[in-house]
Short mmCIF file of C-alpha atoms and ligand atoms in Angstrom, two decimals:
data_model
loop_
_atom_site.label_atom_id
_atom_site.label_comp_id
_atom_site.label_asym_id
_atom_site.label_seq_id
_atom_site.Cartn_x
_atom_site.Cartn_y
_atom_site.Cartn_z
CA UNK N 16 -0.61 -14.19 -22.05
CA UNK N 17 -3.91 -15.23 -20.54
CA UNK N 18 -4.17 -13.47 -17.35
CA UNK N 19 -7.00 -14.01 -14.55
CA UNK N 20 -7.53 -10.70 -12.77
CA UNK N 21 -9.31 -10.36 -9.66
CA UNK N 22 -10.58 -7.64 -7.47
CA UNK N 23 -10.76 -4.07 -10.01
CA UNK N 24 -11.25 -1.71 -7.63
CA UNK N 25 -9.26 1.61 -7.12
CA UNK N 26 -5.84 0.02 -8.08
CA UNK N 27 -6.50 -3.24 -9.77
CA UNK N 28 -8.96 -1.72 -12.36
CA UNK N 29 -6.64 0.56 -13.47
CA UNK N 30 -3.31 -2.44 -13.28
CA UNK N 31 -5.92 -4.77 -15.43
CA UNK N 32 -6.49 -1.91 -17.75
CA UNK N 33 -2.67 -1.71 -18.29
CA UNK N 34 -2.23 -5.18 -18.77
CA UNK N 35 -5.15 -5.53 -21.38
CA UNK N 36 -3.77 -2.40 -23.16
CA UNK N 37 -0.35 -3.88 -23.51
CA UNK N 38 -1.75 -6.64 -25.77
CA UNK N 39 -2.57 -9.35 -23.18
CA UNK N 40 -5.68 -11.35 -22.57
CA UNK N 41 -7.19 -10.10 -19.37
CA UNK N 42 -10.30 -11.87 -17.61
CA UNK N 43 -11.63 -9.96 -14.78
CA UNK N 44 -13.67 -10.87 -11.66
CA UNK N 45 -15.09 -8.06 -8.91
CA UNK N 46 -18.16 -8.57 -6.60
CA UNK N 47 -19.11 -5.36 -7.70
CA UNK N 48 -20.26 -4.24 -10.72
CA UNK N 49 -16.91 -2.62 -12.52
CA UNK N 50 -16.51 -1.87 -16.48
CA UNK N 51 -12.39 -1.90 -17.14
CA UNK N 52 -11.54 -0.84 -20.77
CA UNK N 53 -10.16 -4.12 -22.57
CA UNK N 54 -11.27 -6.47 -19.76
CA UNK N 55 -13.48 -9.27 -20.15
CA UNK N 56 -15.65 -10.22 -16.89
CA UNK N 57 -16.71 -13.00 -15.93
CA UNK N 58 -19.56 -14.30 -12.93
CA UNK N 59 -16.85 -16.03 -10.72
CA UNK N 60 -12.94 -16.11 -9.52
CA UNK N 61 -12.86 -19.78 -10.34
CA UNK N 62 -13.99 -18.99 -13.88
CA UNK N 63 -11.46 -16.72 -14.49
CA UNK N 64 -8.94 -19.01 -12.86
CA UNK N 65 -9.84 -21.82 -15.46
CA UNK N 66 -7.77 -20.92 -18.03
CA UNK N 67 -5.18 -18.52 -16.94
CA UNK N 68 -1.74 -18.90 -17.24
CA UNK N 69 -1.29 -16.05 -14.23
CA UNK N 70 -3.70 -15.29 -11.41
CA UNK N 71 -3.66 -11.58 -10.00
CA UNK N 72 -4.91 -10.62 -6.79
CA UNK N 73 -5.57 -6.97 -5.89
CA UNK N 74 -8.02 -7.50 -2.82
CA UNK N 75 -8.84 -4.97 0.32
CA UNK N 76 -7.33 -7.72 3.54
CA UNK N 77 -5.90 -10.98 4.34
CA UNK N 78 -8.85 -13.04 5.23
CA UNK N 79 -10.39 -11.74 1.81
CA UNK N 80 -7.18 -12.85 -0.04
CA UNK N 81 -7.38 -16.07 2.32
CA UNK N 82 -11.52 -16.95 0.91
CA UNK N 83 -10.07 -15.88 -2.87
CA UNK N 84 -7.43 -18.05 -2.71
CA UNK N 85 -9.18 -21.00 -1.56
CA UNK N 86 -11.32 -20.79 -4.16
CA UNK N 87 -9.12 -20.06 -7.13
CA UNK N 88 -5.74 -22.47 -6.52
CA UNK N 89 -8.04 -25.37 -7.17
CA UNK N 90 -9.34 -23.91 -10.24
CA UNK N 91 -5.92 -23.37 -11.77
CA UNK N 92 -3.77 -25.00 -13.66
CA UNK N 93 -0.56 -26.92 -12.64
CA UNK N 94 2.51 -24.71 -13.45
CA UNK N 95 0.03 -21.75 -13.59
CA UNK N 96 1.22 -18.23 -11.44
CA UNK N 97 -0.47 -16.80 -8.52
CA UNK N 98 0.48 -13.03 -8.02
CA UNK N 99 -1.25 -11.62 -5.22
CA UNK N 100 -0.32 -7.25 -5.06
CA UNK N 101 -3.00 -6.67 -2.66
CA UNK N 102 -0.99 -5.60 1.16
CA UNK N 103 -1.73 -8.16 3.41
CA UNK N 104 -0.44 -9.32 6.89
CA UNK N 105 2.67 -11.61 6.09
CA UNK N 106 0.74 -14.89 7.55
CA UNK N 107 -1.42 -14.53 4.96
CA UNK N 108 0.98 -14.09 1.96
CA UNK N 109 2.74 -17.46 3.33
CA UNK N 110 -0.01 -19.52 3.82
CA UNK N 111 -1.51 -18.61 -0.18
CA UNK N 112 1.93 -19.48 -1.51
CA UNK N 113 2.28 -22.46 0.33
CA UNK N 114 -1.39 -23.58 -0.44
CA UNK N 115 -0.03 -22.41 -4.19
CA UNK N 116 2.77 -24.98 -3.97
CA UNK N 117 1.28 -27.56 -2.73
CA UNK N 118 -0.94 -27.43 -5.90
CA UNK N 119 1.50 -27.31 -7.78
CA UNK N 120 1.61 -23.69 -8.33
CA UNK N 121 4.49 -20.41 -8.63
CA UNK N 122 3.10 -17.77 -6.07
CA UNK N 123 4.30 -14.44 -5.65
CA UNK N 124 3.14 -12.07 -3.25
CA UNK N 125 4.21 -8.63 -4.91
CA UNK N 126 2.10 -5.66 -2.96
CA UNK N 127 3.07 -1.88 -4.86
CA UNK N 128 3.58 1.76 -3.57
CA UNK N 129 3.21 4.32 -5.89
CA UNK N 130 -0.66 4.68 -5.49
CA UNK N 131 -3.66 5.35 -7.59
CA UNK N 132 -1.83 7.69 -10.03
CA UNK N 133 0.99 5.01 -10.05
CA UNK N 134 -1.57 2.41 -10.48
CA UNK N 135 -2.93 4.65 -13.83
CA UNK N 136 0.55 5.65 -15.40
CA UNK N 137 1.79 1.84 -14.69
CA UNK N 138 5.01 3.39 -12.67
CA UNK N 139 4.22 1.11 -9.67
CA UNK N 140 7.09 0.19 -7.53
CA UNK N 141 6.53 -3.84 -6.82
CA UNK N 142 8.59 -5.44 -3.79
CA UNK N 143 7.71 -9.25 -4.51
CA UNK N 144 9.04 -12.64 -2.52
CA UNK N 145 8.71 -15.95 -4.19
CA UNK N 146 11.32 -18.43 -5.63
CA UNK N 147 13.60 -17.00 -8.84
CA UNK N 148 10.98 -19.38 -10.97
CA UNK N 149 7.84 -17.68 -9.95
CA UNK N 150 9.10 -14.22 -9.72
CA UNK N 151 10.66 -14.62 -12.81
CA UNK N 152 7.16 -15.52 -14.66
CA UNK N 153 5.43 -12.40 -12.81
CA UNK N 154 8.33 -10.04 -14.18
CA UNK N 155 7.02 -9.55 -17.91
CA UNK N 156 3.38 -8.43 -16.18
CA UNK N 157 4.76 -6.53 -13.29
CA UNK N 158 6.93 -4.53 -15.65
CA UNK N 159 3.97 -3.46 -17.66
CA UNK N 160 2.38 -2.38 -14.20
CA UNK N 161 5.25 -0.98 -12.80
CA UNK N 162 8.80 0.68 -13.10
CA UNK N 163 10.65 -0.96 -10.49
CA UNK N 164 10.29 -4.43 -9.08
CA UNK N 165 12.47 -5.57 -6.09
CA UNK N 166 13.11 -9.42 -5.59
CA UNK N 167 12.76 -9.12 -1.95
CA UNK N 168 13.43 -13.22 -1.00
CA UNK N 169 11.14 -16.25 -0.14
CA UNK N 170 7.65 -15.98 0.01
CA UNK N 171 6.58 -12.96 2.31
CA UNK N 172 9.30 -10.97 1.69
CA UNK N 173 7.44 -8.53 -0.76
CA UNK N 174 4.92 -8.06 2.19
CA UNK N 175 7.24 -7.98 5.20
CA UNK N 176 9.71 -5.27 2.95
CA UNK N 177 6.11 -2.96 2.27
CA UNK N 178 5.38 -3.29 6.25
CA UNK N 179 8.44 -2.12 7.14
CA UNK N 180 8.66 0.89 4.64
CA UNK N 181 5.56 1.95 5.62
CA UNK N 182 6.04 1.45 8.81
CA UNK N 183 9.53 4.11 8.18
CA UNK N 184 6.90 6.36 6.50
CA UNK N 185 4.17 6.50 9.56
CA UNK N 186 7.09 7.46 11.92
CA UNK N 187 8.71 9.97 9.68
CA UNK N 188 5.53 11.65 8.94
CA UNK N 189 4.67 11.93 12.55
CA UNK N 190 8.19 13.33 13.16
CA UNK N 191 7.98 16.01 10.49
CA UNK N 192 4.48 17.04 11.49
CA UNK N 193 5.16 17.64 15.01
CA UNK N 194 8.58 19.07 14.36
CA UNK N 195 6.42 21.70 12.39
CA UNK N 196 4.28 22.41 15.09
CA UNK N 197 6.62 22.88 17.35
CA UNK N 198 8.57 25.38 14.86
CA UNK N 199 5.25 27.49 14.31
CA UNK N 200 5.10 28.01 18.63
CA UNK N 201 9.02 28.53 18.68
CA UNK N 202 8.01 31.45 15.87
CA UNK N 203 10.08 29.81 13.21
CA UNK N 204 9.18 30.09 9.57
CA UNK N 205 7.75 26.92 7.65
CA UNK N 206 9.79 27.65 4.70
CA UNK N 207 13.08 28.44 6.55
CA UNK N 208 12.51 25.31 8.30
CA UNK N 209 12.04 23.55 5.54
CA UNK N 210 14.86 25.39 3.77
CA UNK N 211 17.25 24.07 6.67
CA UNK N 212 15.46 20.16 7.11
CA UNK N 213 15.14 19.28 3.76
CA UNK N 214 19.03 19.58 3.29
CA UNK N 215 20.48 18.75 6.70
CA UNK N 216 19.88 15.13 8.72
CA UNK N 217 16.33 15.54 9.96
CA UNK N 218 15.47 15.37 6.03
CA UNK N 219 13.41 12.34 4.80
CA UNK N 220 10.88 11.40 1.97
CA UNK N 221 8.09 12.90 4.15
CA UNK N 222 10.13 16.48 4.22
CA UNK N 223 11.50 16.60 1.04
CA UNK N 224 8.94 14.91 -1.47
CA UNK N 225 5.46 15.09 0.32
CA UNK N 226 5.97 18.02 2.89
CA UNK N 227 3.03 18.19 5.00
CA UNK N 228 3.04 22.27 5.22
CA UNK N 229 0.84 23.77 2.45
CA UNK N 230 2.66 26.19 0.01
CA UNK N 231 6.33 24.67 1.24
CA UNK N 232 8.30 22.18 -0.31
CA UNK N 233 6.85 20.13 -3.72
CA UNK N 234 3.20 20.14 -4.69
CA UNK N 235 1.71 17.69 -2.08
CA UNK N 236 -1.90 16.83 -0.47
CA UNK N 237 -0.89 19.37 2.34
CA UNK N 238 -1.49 22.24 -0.81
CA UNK N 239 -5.09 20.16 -1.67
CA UNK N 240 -6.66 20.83 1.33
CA UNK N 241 -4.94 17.21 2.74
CA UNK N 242 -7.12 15.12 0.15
CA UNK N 243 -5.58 11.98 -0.35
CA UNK N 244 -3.08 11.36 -1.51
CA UNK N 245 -2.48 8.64 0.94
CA UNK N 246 -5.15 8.28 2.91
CA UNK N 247 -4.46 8.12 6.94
CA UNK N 248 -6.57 5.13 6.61
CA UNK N 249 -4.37 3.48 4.32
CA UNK N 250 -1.19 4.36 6.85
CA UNK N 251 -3.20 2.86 9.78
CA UNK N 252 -4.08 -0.47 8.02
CA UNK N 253 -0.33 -0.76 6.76
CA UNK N 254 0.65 0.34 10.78
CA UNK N 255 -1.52 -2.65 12.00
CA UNK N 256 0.30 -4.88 9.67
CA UNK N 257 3.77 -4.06 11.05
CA UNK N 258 2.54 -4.52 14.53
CA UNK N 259 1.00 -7.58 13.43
CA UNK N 260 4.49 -8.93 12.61
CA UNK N 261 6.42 -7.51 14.96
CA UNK N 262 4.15 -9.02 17.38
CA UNK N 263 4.39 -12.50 15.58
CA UNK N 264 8.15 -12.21 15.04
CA UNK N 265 8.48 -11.01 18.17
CA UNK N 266 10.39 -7.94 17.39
CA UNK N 267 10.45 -4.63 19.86
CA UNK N 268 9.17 -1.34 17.44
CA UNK N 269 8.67 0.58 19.79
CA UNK N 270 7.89 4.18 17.49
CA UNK N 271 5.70 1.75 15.18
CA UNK N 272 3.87 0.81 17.92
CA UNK N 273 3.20 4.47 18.93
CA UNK N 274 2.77 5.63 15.21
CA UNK N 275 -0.20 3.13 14.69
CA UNK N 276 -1.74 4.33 18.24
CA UNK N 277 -1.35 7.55 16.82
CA UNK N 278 -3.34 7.32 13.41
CA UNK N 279 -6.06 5.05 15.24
CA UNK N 280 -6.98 8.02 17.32
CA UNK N 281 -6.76 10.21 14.29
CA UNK N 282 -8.79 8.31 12.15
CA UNK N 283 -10.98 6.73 14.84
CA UNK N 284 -11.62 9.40 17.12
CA UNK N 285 -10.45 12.96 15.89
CA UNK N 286 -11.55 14.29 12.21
CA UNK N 287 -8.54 11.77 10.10
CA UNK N 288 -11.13 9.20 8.19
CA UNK N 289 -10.71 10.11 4.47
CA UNK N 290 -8.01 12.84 5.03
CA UNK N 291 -4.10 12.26 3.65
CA UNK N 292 -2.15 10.84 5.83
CA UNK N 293 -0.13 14.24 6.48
CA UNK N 294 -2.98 15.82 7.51
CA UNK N 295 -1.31 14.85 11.31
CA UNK N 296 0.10 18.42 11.28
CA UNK N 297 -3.05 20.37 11.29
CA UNK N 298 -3.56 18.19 14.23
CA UNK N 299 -0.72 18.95 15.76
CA UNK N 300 -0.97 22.31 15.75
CA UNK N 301 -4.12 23.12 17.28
CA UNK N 302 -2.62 20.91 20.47
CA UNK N 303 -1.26 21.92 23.02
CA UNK N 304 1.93 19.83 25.49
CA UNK N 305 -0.79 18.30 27.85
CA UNK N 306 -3.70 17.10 25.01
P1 LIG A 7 -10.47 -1.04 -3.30
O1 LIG A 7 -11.36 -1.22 -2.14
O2 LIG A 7 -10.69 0.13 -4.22
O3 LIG A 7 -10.45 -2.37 -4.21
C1 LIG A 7 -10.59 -3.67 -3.73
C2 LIG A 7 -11.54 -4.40 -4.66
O4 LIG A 7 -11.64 -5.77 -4.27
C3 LIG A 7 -12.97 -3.83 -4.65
O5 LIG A 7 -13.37 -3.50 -5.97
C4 LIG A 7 -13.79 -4.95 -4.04
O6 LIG A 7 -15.12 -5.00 -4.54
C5 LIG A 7 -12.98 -6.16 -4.46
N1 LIG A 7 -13.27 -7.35 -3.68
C6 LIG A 7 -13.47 -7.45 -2.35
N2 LIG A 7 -13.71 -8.74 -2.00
C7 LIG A 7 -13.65 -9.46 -3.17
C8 LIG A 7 -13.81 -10.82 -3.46
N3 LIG A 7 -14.08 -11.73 -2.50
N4 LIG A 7 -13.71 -11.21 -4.75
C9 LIG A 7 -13.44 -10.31 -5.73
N5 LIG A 7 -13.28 -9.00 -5.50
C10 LIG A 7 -13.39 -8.57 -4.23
O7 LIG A 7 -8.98 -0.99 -2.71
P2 LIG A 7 -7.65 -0.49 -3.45
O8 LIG A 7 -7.38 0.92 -3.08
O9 LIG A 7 -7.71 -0.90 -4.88
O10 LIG A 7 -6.56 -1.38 -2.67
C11 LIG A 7 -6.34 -2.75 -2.98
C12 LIG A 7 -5.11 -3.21 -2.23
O11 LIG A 7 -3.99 -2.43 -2.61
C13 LIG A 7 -5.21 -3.10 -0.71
O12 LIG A 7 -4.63 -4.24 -0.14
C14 LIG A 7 -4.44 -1.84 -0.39
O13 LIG A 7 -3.89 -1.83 0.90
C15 LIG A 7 -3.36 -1.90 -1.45
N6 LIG A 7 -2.77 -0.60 -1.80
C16 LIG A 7 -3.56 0.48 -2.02
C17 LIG A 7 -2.99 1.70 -2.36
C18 LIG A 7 -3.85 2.90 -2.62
O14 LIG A 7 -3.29 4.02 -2.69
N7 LIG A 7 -5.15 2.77 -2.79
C19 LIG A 7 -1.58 1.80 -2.47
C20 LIG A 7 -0.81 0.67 -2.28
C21 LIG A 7 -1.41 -0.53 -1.94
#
């Protein structure tokens, strides 16, 4: 398949690299100078849209994936895909596919978790919304990217199921971390804590499989000196997006709300920019109850 690929940064380099290695034609487009084994580059988006039979998106925001878009859907061809994986506010990812569709376009907005390494091995998990048509065109390339895809619903619903994950995620994390802090001042071991959580109902994802305690639990950032990982950055851009459509939904998230406030003062105003997202509990425990 002829594939346009645009934005090869941290995760789309390495997605396009998986796509050319599995035999397709791939035909890149960064504003920054990138080299991706087996990719062809070209000087513009709308060249690369030209010709291709799918379009991938892997951009940084919205309003970026808004300019791209406007440029590329009237490049394409009619019956052509648009796959955006980038994670962007749910808005966005509506108003692409329906500029898509009213060119006569599929459009799929399928954003990933899994990560750089995921983004390397190809073991991506994709949650995409779209009709059965357009997903069903994506499938062959996000299989080749990924190990699981979930057919979420109608357009937005790959976006709006990532926001709300994450948003489980920000909430969890804070939970665990400050749990642990409050262990270490009630003189309670890390590992028997973990020992008791990790199999009893305070145990989630962010206990069992990425424990934020170095030398507890599974190898995790926490035993890397809290390099990311998943950056707290990352957590507080996907935070913003869930209060972003809670607030346009008008839905009451109350802890999301908190866990966003949270990791802006982490990575705004205490020492968080650039460290993993667990990295809350070495905040936590140099805190005391009135800080
Ligand atoms: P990145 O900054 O490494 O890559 C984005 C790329 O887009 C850059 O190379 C940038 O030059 C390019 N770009 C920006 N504007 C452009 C334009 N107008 N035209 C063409 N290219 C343009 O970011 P990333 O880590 O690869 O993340 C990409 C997306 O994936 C984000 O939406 C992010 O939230 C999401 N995501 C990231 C991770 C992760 O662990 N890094 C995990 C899941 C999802």
């Amino acid at each position: 398949m002829k594939i346009g690929f645009i934005g090869l940064g941290n995760m789309g380099g390495p997605m396009a690299a998986n796509l050319a290695k599995a035999g397709h034609e791939v035909i890149g487009y960064d504003t920054v100078d990138v080299a991706i084994e087996g990719v062809s580059l070209v000087p513009s988006a709308a060249e690369a849209a030209s010709t291709a039979e799918v379009m991938i998106t892997m951009l940084p925001n919205g309003q970026i994936l808004r300019a791209v878009a406007a440029e590329i859907i009237p490049a394409m061809q009619a019956g052509a895909a648009f796959v955006d994986c980038s994670t962007v506010d749910v808005d966005s990812a509506r108003a692409v596919a329906d500029q898509a569709a009213a060119a006569g376009l599929l459009a799929v907005d399928a954003p990933v978790s899994g990560g750089i390494g995921g983004a390397s091995a190809g073991t991506l998990t994709f949650m995409a919304g779209g009709s059965e048509e357009a997903f069903a065109k994506a499938q062959p390339l996000i299989d080749i990217m990924g190990q699981k895809a979930v057919h979420c619903g109608a357009s937005g619903a790959g976006q709006s199921a990532k926001i709300c994950n994450n948003m489980i995620l920000g909430v969890t994390m804070i939970a665990t971390c400050e749990a642990f802090a409050l262990a270490d001042k009630l003189g309670l071991d890390r590992q028997k804590m973990f020992d008791v959580v990790s199999t009893s109902s305070g145990s989630s994802w962010s206990m069992n499989a990425y424990c934020p305690a170095p030398g507890v639990g599974p190898q995790s950032p926490a035993d890397n000196g809290y390099q990311p990982g998943f950056a707290a950055d990352l957590m507080l851009k996907d935070l913003r997006l869930s209060q972003q459509a809670a607030s346009s939904a008008d839905a009451d998230t109350p802890m999301g709300q908190l866990a966003e406030a949270l990791y802006a003062r982490f990575v705004e105003e205490e020492d968080g920019k650039g460290m993993d997202f667990s990295a809350m509990l070495p905040r936590f425990e140099t805190r005391n109850r009135e800080d």
